[in-house]
Coordinates of C-alpha atoms in Angstrom, one line a residue:
M1 CA 0.0 0.0 0.0
S2 CA 1.7 3.1 -1.3
W3 CA 0.4 6.5 -2.2
G4 CA 2.9 6.6 -5.1
T5 CA 1.2 3.7 -6.8
E6 CA -2.4 4.0 -5.6
L7 CA -2.7 7.8 -5.7
W8 CA -0.4 8.6 -8.6
D9 CA -3.0 10.9 -10.1
Q10 CA -4.2 12.6 -6.8
F11 CA -1.5 15.2 -6.4
D12 CA -4.0 18.0 -5.6
N13 CA -6.0 15.9 -3.2
L14 CA -2.9 14.8 -1.3
E15 CA -1.9 18.5 -1.1
K16 CA -5.3 19.3 0.5
H17 CA -5.2 16.3 2.8
T18 CA -1.7 17.1 4.2
Q19 CA -2.8 20.7 4.8
W20 CA -5.8 19.4 6.6
G21 CA -3.5 17.2 8.8
I22 CA -1.4 20.2 9.7
D23 CA -4.6 22.1 10.6
V24 CA -5.7 19.2 12.9
L25 CA -2.3 19.3 14.6
E26 CA -2.6 23.0 15.2
K27 CA -6.1 22.6 16.5
Y28 CA -4.8 20.0 19.0
I29 CA -2.0 22.4 20.1
K30 CA -4.6 25.1 20.6
F31 CA -6.7 22.7 22.7
V32 CA -3.8 21.7 24.9
K33 CA -2.9 25.4 25.3
E34 CA -6.4 26.3 26.5
R35 CA -6.3 23.3 28.8
T36 CA -3.1 24.6 30.4
E37 CA -4.7 28.0 30.8
I38 CA -7.6 26.4 32.6
E39 CA -5.3 24.5 34.9
L40 CA -3.4 27.7 35.8
S41 CA -6.7 29.5 36.4
Y42 CA -8.0 26.6 38.5
A43 CA -4.8 26.5 40.5
K44 CA -4.9 30.3 41.0
Q45 CA -8.5 30.1 42.2
L46 CA -7.7 27.2 44.6
R47 CA -4.7 29.2 46.0
N48 CA -6.9 32.3 46.5
L49 CA -9.5 30.2 48.1
S50 CA -7.0 28.6 50.5
K51 CA -5.5 32.0 51.2
K52 CA -8.9 33.6 51.8
Y53 CA -9.8 31.2 54.6
Q54 CA -6.3 31.0 56.2
P55 CA -6.2 32.6 59.7
K56 CA -4.7 36.0 59.9
K57 CA -1.5 36.3 61.9
N58 CA -1.7 37.7 65.3
S59 CA -5.5 37.8 65.2
K60 CA -8.2 36.2 67.2
E61 CA -8.8 33.8 64.3
E62 CA -5.4 32.3 64.8
E63 CA -6.2 31.4 68.4
E64 CA -9.3 29.6 67.3
Y65 CA -7.2 27.1 65.3
R66 CA -6.0 25.3 68.4
Y67 CA -9.1 23.0 68.3
T68 CA -8.7 19.7 66.4
S69 CA -11.6 20.5 64.1
T70 CA -10.2 23.9 63.1
R71 CA -6.7 22.4 62.8
A72 CA -8.1 19.8 60.5
F73 CA -9.7 22.6 58.4
L74 CA -6.3 24.4 58.4
A75 CA -4.7 21.1 57.2
T76 CA -7.3 20.9 54.5
L77 CA -6.5 24.4 53.4
N78 CA -2.8 23.6 53.2
E79 CA -3.4 20.4 51.3
M80 CA -5.6 22.4 48.8
N81 CA -2.7 24.7 48.3
D82 CA -0.5 21.7 47.4
Y83 CA -3.4 20.3 45.3
A84 CA -3.4 23.6 43.4
G85 CA 0.4 23.2 43.0
Q86 CA -0.1 19.9 41.2
H87 CA -2.5 21.6 38.7
E88 CA 0.3 24.1 38.1
V89 CA 2.6 21.2 37.4
I90 CA 0.1 19.8 34.9
S91 CA 0.0 23.1 33.1
E92 CA 3.8 23.4 33.1
N93 CA 4.4 19.9 31.8
M94 CA 1.7 20.2 29.1
T95 CA 3.2 23.4 28.0
S96 CA 6.8 22.1 27.8
L97 CA 6.1 18.5 26.6
I98 CA 3.1 19.0 24.3
T99 CA 2.5 22.6 23.3
G100 CA 6.1 23.6 22.8
E101 CA 7.2 20.4 21.1
L102 CA 4.3 20.3 18.8
T103 CA 4.6 23.9 17.8
R104 CA 8.2 23.3 16.7
Y105 CA 7.2 20.1 15.0
V106 CA 4.5 21.9 13.0
Q107 CA 7.0 24.4 11.7
E108 CA 9.3 21.5 10.6
L109 CA 6.3 19.7 9.1
K110 CA 5.3 22.7 7.1
Q111 CA 8.8 23.1 5.7
E112 CA 9.0 19.4 4.8
R113 CA 5.6 19.4 3.1
K114 CA 6.5 22.5 1.1
S115 CA 9.7 20.8 -0.1
H116 CA 7.9 17.6 -1.2
F117 CA 5.2 19.3 -3.1
H118 CA 7.7 21.6 -4.7
D119 CA 9.5 18.5 -6.0
G120 CA 6.2 17.1 -7.2
R121 CA 5.3 20.3 -9.1
K122 CA 8.8 20.3 -10.7
A123 CA 8.2 16.7 -11.9
Q124 CA 4.8 17.7 -13.3
Q125 CA 6.2 20.7 -15.1
H126 CA 9.0 18.5 -16.6
I127 CA 6.5 15.9 -17.9
E128 CA 4.3 18.6 -19.3
T129 CA 7.3 20.1 -21.1
C130 CA 8.2 16.7 -22.6
W131 CA 4.6 16.3 -23.7
K132 CA 4.6 19.7 -25.3
Q133 CA 7.8 18.8 -27.2
L134 CA 6.2 15.6 -28.4
E135 CA 3.2 17.4 -29.6
A136 CA 5.3 19.9 -31.4
S137 CA 7.3 17.2 -33.1
K138 CA 4.2 15.4 -34.0
R139 CA 2.6 18.4 -35.6
R140 CA 5.8 19.1 -37.6
F141 CA 5.9 15.5 -38.9
E142 CA 2.3 15.8 -39.8
R143 CA 2.8 19.0 -41.7
D144 CA 6.0 17.8 -43.5
C145 CA 4.1 14.6 -44.6
K146 CA 1.3 16.7 -46.0
E147 CA 3.7 19.0 -47.8
A148 CA 5.6 15.9 -49.3
D149 CA 2.3 14.4 -50.4
R150 CA 1.3 17.7 -52.2
A151 CA 4.7 18.0 -53.7
Q152 CA 4.4 14.4 -55.1
Q153 CA 1.0 15.1 -56.5
Y154 CA 2.3 18.3 -58.2
F155 CA 5.3 16.4 -59.7
E156 CA 3.0 13.7 -61.0
K157 CA 0.7 16.3 -62.5
M158 CA 3.6 18.2 -64.2
D159 CA 5.1 15.0 -65.5
A160 CA 1.8 14.0 -67.2
D161 CA 1.2 17.3 -68.8
I162 CA 2.8 17.3 -72.3
N163 CA 2.7 21.1 -72.5
V164 CA 5.1 21.4 -69.5
T165 CA 8.7 21.8 -70.3
K166 CA 11.2 19.2 -69.1
A167 CA 12.8 21.7 -66.9
D168 CA 9.6 22.4 -65.0
V169 CA 9.1 18.7 -64.6
E170 CA 12.6 18.2 -63.2
K171 CA 12.1 21.1 -60.8
A172 CA 8.8 19.6 -59.6
R173 CA 10.5 16.2 -59.1
Q174 CA 13.3 17.7 -57.1
Q175 CA 10.8 19.6 -54.9
A176 CA 8.9 16.4 -54.3
Q177 CA 12.1 14.6 -53.3
L178 CA 13.0 17.5 -50.9
R179 CA 9.6 17.3 -49.3
H180 CA 9.9 13.6 -48.9
Q181 CA 13.2 14.0 -47.2
M182 CA 11.9 16.6 -44.8
A183 CA 9.0 14.3 -44.0
E184 CA 11.5 11.5 -43.3
D185 CA 13.5 13.8 -41.0
S186 CA 10.4 14.9 -39.1
K187 CA 9.4 11.3 -38.8
A188 CA 12.7 10.4 -37.3
E189 CA 12.6 13.4 -34.9
Y190 CA 9.0 12.6 -33.9
S191 CA 10.0 9.0 -33.3
S192 CA 12.9 10.0 -31.1
T193 CA 10.8 12.5 -29.2
L194 CA 8.1 10.0 -28.6
Q195 CA 10.5 7.5 -27.3
K196 CA 12.0 10.1 -25.0
F197 CA 8.6 11.2 -23.8
N198 CA 7.5 7.7 -23.1
S199 CA 10.7 7.1 -21.1
E200 CA 10.2 10.3 -19.2
Q201 CA 6.6 9.6 -18.6
H202 CA 7.4 6.1 -17.3
D203 CA 10.0 7.6 -14.9
H204 CA 7.5 10.2 -13.8
Y205 CA 4.7 7.9 -13.0
Y206 CA 6.7 4.9 -11.8
T207 CA 9.7 6.5 -10.2
H208 CA 9.6 10.3 -9.4
I209 CA 6.0 10.7 -8.4
P210 CA 5.9 7.5 -6.3
N211 CA 9.1 8.6 -4.5
I212 CA 7.7 12.0 -3.8
F213 CA 4.3 10.7 -2.7
Q214 CA 6.0 8.1 -0.5
K215 CA 7.9 10.8 1.3
I216 CA 4.6 12.7 1.7
Q217 CA 3.0 9.5 3.0
E218 CA 5.8 9.0 5.5
M219 CA 5.5 12.7 6.6
E220 CA 1.8 12.3 7.2
E221 CA 2.2 9.1 9.1
R222 CA 4.8 10.7 11.3
R223 CA 2.3 13.5 12.0
I224 CA -0.3 11.0 12.9
V225 CA 2.1 9.1 15.2
R226 CA 3.3 12.4 16.8
I227 CA -0.2 13.5 17.6
G228 CA -0.9 10.1 19.1
E229 CA 2.2 10.3 21.3
S230 CA 1.1 13.8 22.4
M231 CA -2.2 12.4 23.4
K232 CA -0.5 9.8 25.5
T233 CA 1.7 12.5 27.0
F234 CA -1.5 14.4 27.7
A235 CA -2.8 11.5 29.8
E236 CA 0.6 10.7 31.3
V237 CA 1.0 14.3 32.6
D238 CA -2.2 13.9 34.5
R239 CA -1.3 10.4 35.7
Q240 CA 2.0 11.5 37.1
V241 CA 0.4 13.9 39.6
I242 CA -2.4 11.4 40.6
P243 CA -0.2 9.9 43.4
I244 CA 0.6 13.3 44.8
I245 CA -3.0 14.4 44.6
G246 CA -3.9 11.1 46.2
K247 CA -1.6 11.9 49.0
C248 CA -3.2 15.4 49.4
L249 CA -6.6 13.7 49.6
D250 CA -5.2 11.1 52.1
E251 CA -3.8 13.9 54.3
I252 CA -7.2 15.6 54.2
T253 CA -8.8 12.3 55.2
K254 CA -6.2 11.9 57.9
A255 CA -6.8 15.4 59.2
A256 CA -10.6 14.7 59.3
E257 CA -10.0 11.5 61.2
S258 CA -7.8 13.3 63.7
I259 CA -10.7 15.4 64.9
D260 CA -11.3 14.6 68.6
H261 CA -14.5 16.0 69.9
K262 CA -13.6 15.1 73.5
N263 CA -10.3 17.0 73.2
D264 CA -12.1 20.0 71.8
S265 CA -14.5 20.0 74.6
Q266 CA -11.6 19.9 77.1
M267 CA -9.9 22.7 75.3
V268 CA -13.1 24.8 75.7
I269 CA -12.9 24.2 79.4
E270 CA -9.2 25.2 79.4
A271 CA -9.9 28.3 77.3
F272 CA -12.7 29.7 79.4
K273 CA -12.3 28.2 82.8
S274 CA -12.1 31.1 85.3
G275 CA -10.8 29.1 88.3
F276 CA -13.6 30.4 90.5
E277 CA -16.0 28.2 92.4
P278 CA -19.8 28.5 92.1
P279 CA -21.3 30.8 94.7
G280 CA -23.0 29.4 97.7
D281 CA -26.5 29.8 98.9
V282 CA -27.7 33.2 99.8
D283 CA -28.9 33.4 103.4
F284 CA -32.3 34.6 104.3
E285 CA -32.4 38.2 105.4
D286 CA -34.4 38.6 108.5
F287 CA -35.7 42.2 108.5
T288 CA -37.2 41.7 111.9
Q289 CA -33.7 41.8 113.3
P290 CA -32.1 44.7 111.4
M291 CA -28.9 44.7 113.5
K292 CA -28.2 41.0 112.8
R293 CA -29.4 40.5 109.3
T294 CA -27.0 39.1 106.7
V295 CA -26.0 40.7 103.5
S296 CA -27.2 39.6 100.1
E297 CA -26.9 40.6 96.5
S298 CA -29.9 42.8 96.8
S299 CA -28.9 44.4 100.1
L300 CA -25.5 45.2 98.6
S301 CA -26.9 46.8 95.5
N302 CA -29.7 48.7 97.3
S303 CA -27.3 50.7 99.4
R304 CA -26.7 53.1 96.6
G305 CA -27.8 56.2 98.4
D306 CA -25.2 55.9 101.2
G307 CA -22.3 57.4 99.3
K308 CA -19.5 56.2 97.0
S309 CA -17.4 53.1 96.9
E310 CA -13.7 52.7 97.3
P311 CA -12.3 52.9 93.8
K312 CA -9.7 50.2 94.3
F313 CA -10.1 46.6 95.5
G314 CA -7.8 43.7 96.3
S315 CA -6.3 42.5 93.0
K316 CA -5.4 39.1 94.4
S317 CA -8.9 38.1 95.5
K318 CA -11.2 36.0 93.5
G319 CA -14.9 37.0 93.0
K320 CA -17.5 34.4 92.8
L321 CA -20.8 36.3 92.4
W322 CA -19.8 38.7 89.7
P323 CA -20.3 36.4 86.7
F324 CA -24.0 36.1 87.6
I325 CA -24.7 39.8 88.5
K326 CA -26.5 41.9 86.1
K327 CA -24.7 45.0 84.7
N328 CA -26.8 47.5 86.8
K329 CA -26.2 45.5 89.9
L330 CA -22.5 45.2 89.2
M331 CA -22.2 48.9 88.7
S332 CA -24.0 49.5 92.0
L333 CA -21.6 47.2 93.7
L334 CA -18.6 49.1 92.3
T335 CA -20.1 52.4 93.4
S336 CA -21.4 51.2 96.8
P337 CA -21.3 53.9 99.5
H338 CA -18.7 54.3 102.1
Q339 CA -19.6 54.1 105.7
P340 CA -20.1 57.6 107.2
P341 CA -16.8 59.1 108.5
P342 CA -16.5 59.9 112.1
P343 CA -17.4 63.5 113.1
P344 CA -14.5 65.8 114.1
P345 CA -13.8 65.9 117.8
A346 CA -14.6 69.7 118.1
S347 CA -18.1 69.5 116.7
A348 CA -21.2 68.0 117.9
S349 CA -22.1 66.5 114.5
P350 CA -20.4 66.2 111.1
S351 CA -22.8 68.8 109.7
A352 CA -21.2 71.5 111.9
V353 CA -18.0 71.5 109.9
P354 CA -18.4 73.6 106.7
N355 CA -17.2 70.9 104.3
G356 CA -18.2 67.9 106.3
P357 CA -20.7 65.4 105.0
Q358 CA -24.3 65.4 106.2
S359 CA -25.1 62.8 108.8
P360 CA -27.8 60.4 107.8
K361 CA -31.1 60.7 109.7
Q362 CA -30.9 57.0 110.7
Q363 CA -27.6 55.5 111.4
K364 CA -27.2 52.3 109.2
E365 CA -25.2 49.3 110.2
P366 CA -21.8 49.5 108.5
L367 CA -21.6 47.6 105.3
S368 CA -18.4 45.9 106.4
H369 CA -20.2 44.4 109.4
R370 CA -22.9 43.0 107.3
F371 CA -20.3 41.8 104.8
N372 CA -18.3 40.1 107.5
E373 CA -21.4 38.2 108.7
F374 CA -22.0 37.1 105.1
M375 CA -18.4 36.0 104.8
T376 CA -18.9 34.0 108.1
S377 CA -21.6 31.8 106.5
K378 CA -19.9 31.8 103.0
P379 CA -16.3 32.2 103.8
K380 CA -15.1 31.6 100.2
I381 CA -16.7 34.7 98.6
H382 CA -14.0 37.0 97.2
C383 CA -13.4 40.7 97.4
F384 CA -15.0 43.4 95.2
R385 CA -11.6 43.9 93.5
S386 CA -12.6 40.9 91.3
L387 CA -15.8 42.7 90.5
K388 CA -13.9 45.8 89.4
R389 CA -11.6 43.7 87.3
G390 CA -14.5 41.9 85.7
L391 CA -15.9 45.3 84.7
S392 CA -12.5 46.5 83.5
L393 CA -12.3 43.5 81.3
K394 CA -15.7 44.4 79.8
L395 CA -14.5 47.9 79.2
G396 CA -11.3 46.8 77.4
A397 CA -8.7 47.6 80.1
G398 CA -5.8 45.3 80.2
P399 CA -3.2 45.7 83.0
E400 CA 0.3 44.3 82.4
D401 CA 0.0 41.4 84.8
F402 CA -3.4 40.4 83.4
S403 CA -5.0 40.9 86.8
N404 CA -8.3 41.7 85.1
L405 CA -8.6 38.0 84.1
P406 CA -9.8 35.1 86.2
P407 CA -7.0 33.1 87.8
E408 CA -6.9 30.2 85.3
Q409 CA -7.0 32.5 82.3
R410 CA -4.4 34.8 83.9
R411 CA -2.1 31.9 84.5
K412 CA -2.3 30.9 80.8
K413 CA -1.7 34.5 79.6
L414 CA 1.3 34.9 81.9
Q415 CA 2.8 31.5 80.8
Q416 CA 2.3 32.6 77.2
K417 CA 4.1 35.9 77.9
V418 CA 7.0 34.1 79.6
D419 CA 7.4 31.8 76.6
E420 CA 7.4 34.7 74.2
L421 CA 10.0 36.6 76.2
N422 CA 12.2 33.5 76.4
K423 CA 12.0 33.2 72.6
D424 CA 13.0 36.8 72.3
I425 CA 15.9 36.3 74.6
Q426 CA 17.0 33.3 72.6
K427 CA 16.9 35.3 69.4
E428 CA 18.9 38.1 70.9
M429 CA 21.5 35.6 72.2
D430 CA 21.8 34.0 68.8
Q431 CA 22.4 37.4 67.3
R432 CA 25.0 38.2 70.0
D433 CA 26.8 34.9 69.4
A434 CA 26.8 35.5 65.6
L435 CA 28.3 39.0 66.1
T436 CA 30.8 37.7 68.6
K437 CA 32.0 35.2 66.0
M438 CA 32.1 37.9 63.4
K439 CA 34.2 40.1 65.8
D440 CA 36.6 37.2 66.3
V441 CA 37.0 36.8 62.5
Y442 CA 37.6 40.6 62.2
I443 CA 40.3 40.4 65.0
K444 CA 42.1 37.5 63.2
N445 CA 41.6 39.0 59.8
P446 CA 41.6 42.8 60.0
Q447 CA 41.3 43.2 56.3
M448 CA 37.8 41.7 56.4
G449 CA 36.4 44.4 58.6
D450 CA 36.8 46.6 61.7
A451 CA 36.2 44.6 65.0
A452 CA 35.2 47.8 66.8
S453 CA 32.3 48.3 64.5
V454 CA 30.3 45.6 66.1
D455 CA 30.9 46.6 69.7
H456 CA 28.0 49.1 69.8
R457 CA 25.6 46.5 68.5
L458 CA 26.9 43.9 71.0
A459 CA 26.3 46.4 73.8
E460 CA 22.8 47.0 72.6
L461 CA 22.1 43.3 72.4
G462 CA 23.4 42.8 76.0
Q463 CA 21.1 45.6 77.2
N464 CA 18.2 44.1 75.4
I465 CA 18.9 40.6 76.9
E466 CA 19.1 42.1 80.4
K467 CA 15.8 44.0 79.9
L468 CA 14.1 40.9 78.6
R469 CA 15.4 38.8 81.5
L470 CA 14.1 41.4 84.0
E471 CA 10.7 41.2 82.2
V472 CA 10.8 37.4 82.4
Q473 CA 11.6 37.5 86.2
K474 CA 8.7 39.9 86.6
F475 CA 6.2 37.8 84.8
E476 CA 7.5 34.6 86.4
G477 CA 6.9 36.2 89.7
W478 CA 3.3 36.9 88.8
L479 CA 3.0 33.4 87.4
A480 CA 4.3 31.8 90.6
E481 CA 1.9 34.0 92.6
V482 CA -1.1 32.8 90.5
E483 CA 0.0 29.2 90.4
G484 CA 0.5 29.2 94.2
R485 CA -3.2 30.1 94.8
L486 CA -5.1 28.3 92.1
P487 CA -7.4 25.8 94.0
A488 CA -6.9 23.1 91.4
R489 CA -3.1 23.2 91.2
T490 CA -2.0 22.4 94.8
E491 CA -3.3 20.1 97.4
Q492 CA -2.4 22.7 100.0
A493 CA -5.0 25.1 98.6
R494 CA -7.7 22.5 98.9
R495 CA -6.7 21.8 102.5
Q496 CA -6.8 25.6 103.2
S497 CA -10.3 25.7 101.8
G498 CA -11.4 23.0 104.1
L499 CA -9.8 24.5 107.1
Y500 CA -11.3 27.9 106.3
E501 CA -14.8 26.5 106.2
A502 CA -14.2 24.7 109.5
Q503 CA -13.5 28.0 111.4
N504 CA -16.2 29.3 113.8
T505 CA -18.1 32.4 113.2
S506 CA -16.4 34.5 115.9
A507 CA -12.9 33.8 114.5
V508 CA -14.0 34.9 111.0
N509 CA -15.7 38.0 112.3
S510 CA -12.5 38.9 114.1
C511 CA -10.5 38.5 111.0
A512 CA -13.0 40.3 108.9
Q513 CA -13.0 43.3 111.3
D514 CA -9.2 43.5 110.9
R515 CA -9.6 43.6 107.2
E516 CA -12.4 46.2 107.0
S517 CA -11.8 49.1 104.5
P518 CA -13.5 52.5 104.4
D519 CA -16.2 51.3 102.1
G520 CA -16.7 48.1 104.0
S521 CA -15.3 45.9 101.3
Y522 CA -13.8 42.6 102.2
T523 CA -10.4 41.3 101.2
E524 CA -9.2 37.7 101.6
E525 CA -5.8 38.4 103.1
Q526 CA -5.5 36.1 106.1
S527 CA -4.2 37.3 109.5
Q528 CA -0.9 36.0 110.6
E529 CA -2.4 35.3 114.1
T530 CA -4.9 32.7 112.8
E531 CA -4.3 29.1 113.1
M532 CA -4.6 28.5 109.4
K533 CA -1.4 28.3 107.3
V534 CA -2.7 30.5 104.6
P535 CA -0.2 32.9 103.0
A536 CA -1.1 36.5 103.7
T537 CA -0.7 39.4 101.3
D538 CA -0.2 43.0 102.4
F539 CA -2.9 45.5 101.5
D540 CA -0.4 47.6 99.6
D541 CA 0.3 44.7 97.3
E542 CA -3.3 45.0 96.1
F543 CA -2.4 48.2 94.4
D544 CA 0.8 47.2 92.8
D545 CA -0.7 46.6 89.4
E546 CA -2.3 50.1 89.1
E547 CA -0.8 53.4 88.3
P548 CA -0.5 55.9 91.2
L549 CA -3.0 58.7 91.0
P550 CA -1.7 62.2 90.3
T551 CA -1.9 64.9 93.0
I552 CA -4.7 67.4 92.5
G553 CA -3.9 69.7 95.5
T554 CA -2.8 69.8 99.1
C555 CA -4.6 69.7 102.4
K556 CA -4.0 70.6 106.1
A557 CA -5.1 68.3 108.9
L558 CA -7.4 70.2 111.2
Y559 CA -7.6 67.4 113.8
T560 CA -5.7 64.3 114.6
F561 CA -7.2 61.1 113.0
E562 CA -6.2 57.6 113.9
G563 CA -6.7 55.4 110.8
Q564 CA -7.6 52.1 112.3
N565 CA -9.5 50.5 109.4
E566 CA -7.9 49.2 106.3
G567 CA -7.7 51.8 103.6
T568 CA -7.5 54.8 106.0
I569 CA -4.4 56.7 107.0
S570 CA -3.5 58.3 110.3
V571 CA -2.8 62.1 110.3
A572 CA -1.6 64.5 112.9
E573 CA -3.1 67.9 113.5
G574 CA -1.5 70.6 111.4
E575 CA 0.2 68.1 109.0
M576 CA 0.4 69.0 105.3
L577 CA -0.4 66.3 102.8
Y578 CA -1.2 65.8 99.1
V579 CA -4.8 65.3 97.8
I580 CA -5.1 62.7 95.1
E581 CA -8.9 62.3 95.1
E582 CA -11.4 64.8 96.4
D583 CA -14.6 64.1 98.3
K584 CA -17.2 62.7 96.0
G585 CA -20.0 63.3 98.4
D586 CA -19.4 60.3 100.8
G587 CA -17.4 62.3 103.4
W588 CA -14.0 60.8 102.6
T589 CA -11.0 62.4 100.9
R590 CA -8.1 60.4 99.6
I591 CA -4.6 61.8 100.5
R592 CA -1.0 60.8 100.1
R593 CA 1.9 61.4 102.5
N594 CA 4.6 59.9 100.3
E595 CA 4.9 57.3 97.5
D596 CA 4.3 54.4 99.9
E597 CA 1.7 56.0 102.3
E598 CA -1.8 57.0 101.1
G599 CA -5.4 56.4 102.2
Y600 CA -8.7 58.0 103.2
V601 CA -9.4 60.6 105.9
P602 CA -12.7 62.2 106.8
T603 CA -13.2 65.3 104.7
S604 CA -14.3 67.2 107.8
Y605 CA -10.8 66.6 109.4
V606 CA -8.8 68.4 106.7
E607 CA -8.8 71.7 104.9
V608 CA -8.4 71.1 101.2
Y609 CA -6.6 73.4 98.7
L610 CA -7.2 72.2 95.2
D611 CA -4.9 73.2 92.3
K612 CA -6.3 75.6 89.7
N613 CA -6.1 73.0 86.9
A614 CA -8.0 70.4 89.0
K615 CA -10.7 73.0 89.7
D616 CA -11.1 73.7 86.0
S617 CA -11.3 70.1 85.1

């Protein structure tokens, strides 16, 4: 089966067919090219999708990815990113192995086809030329034969005519012979030309054209084979990435199987556990015995009209009731009135002093006494400082020691801060080690650099490391303080809780009286004289985490005041002190003697001189 023998007369059709084959190849190249564009677009969309749902760094979303379900989702996003990468590999391989190769092959194919059909046209032109020569020789032979025949007839006519001279007859005879000779020559030429044409025609149709058509056939078959190989490559490129895509899908399945609902539930507990214990029962308030009734949430919140609360509370106490108190009640607790200050010794009543507070018509039982009775029956209730910190957390305040958080959450934040600082220290130490090595190299090889140029940076790194270490010590101290009092972390704390509940009412009342503050708030610092081995904390430590208030004026003590209750300060008559908080209507003024001594004194005991700026504000 050969195109040269079977299609010897289909030159034009073969030319059209081979052009069609090239068009098919170019169409396939275009198809693969569009497929690569689709793969790139798909990969880009997958990457954008994965990036869109990735958690933002240093955001709240990043903290949410500690749960197994969200970690599995994050793993899915990462695997989808790898999955997109495999589609990019498909596009790259198809572009290099198919599109690029076939594009070059099409150019070569066009050149080869052009060459073969050029040879075929030359062969056709040659045989056509031979045919034209044969036709010309044939017409010349025919013409010479007709001329010889006419010359012969003319000679015979002249020879038969008796009236023609002998010379005319001889002339006619010679002319006839000449024509016959010319006819013979044309015949010989025609015969030679015919033989030559037949030979050329045989070579054309049995040698030249078959060879040319055979080359065209081979070229077309190579094109068909090449497009088949490209289709195999098309499938193989996909097949090569199937194992990797399978691994991506396996990793997604593995991530899904790693989801642990129990672990996530436990992490929710660890994330939001406050460390507080549920509040105990609220005792019945017996209004028939007003002097002995116990305090309750409503009695605390209903004492709004008695004055203003102490603005600072014990930072190391743990509140139990505040998570369940409504906002208005919480605010009323934080602004609960002070107990009325004592009247000055020179006046019959506090109202006699010009700037003294008005005495209430009916003397109420001090809030601290009622609170102490409540603490007797429910000894584990915590101080109002926790209530204030709960509110400050709502309002967005964030002290450095995280004292606004519940104990368990505070411990986690402090531990996280310590870990971050340790990482920063390690980074600074690595930089210092690298610079030290660089300095040694400079010392050994001065031509490489000046060793003194790194001294300044080394000094800075040393200072940074020292500062970070001080920060670590500070936060570790706070962390040790928190871990030392979490009820779930030490057995000693649980024993302390049991011992505390076992104490009799009188002992608790005694301790509570010693810890009474101007506003009657209760702090959980234990007295050193009690039998319980509970570590005590000084009242001043409760204010360590807050910035000192600025002075707004000065005051002069009109009388001597013995500050016996917690939160008050003793002053001598005539002593000059600084005012840091003026009377808000509760009869108490907050003053400061020095950086370490400050507290409340009755407003009627001092004469206040406010600064001009404080008055304007």
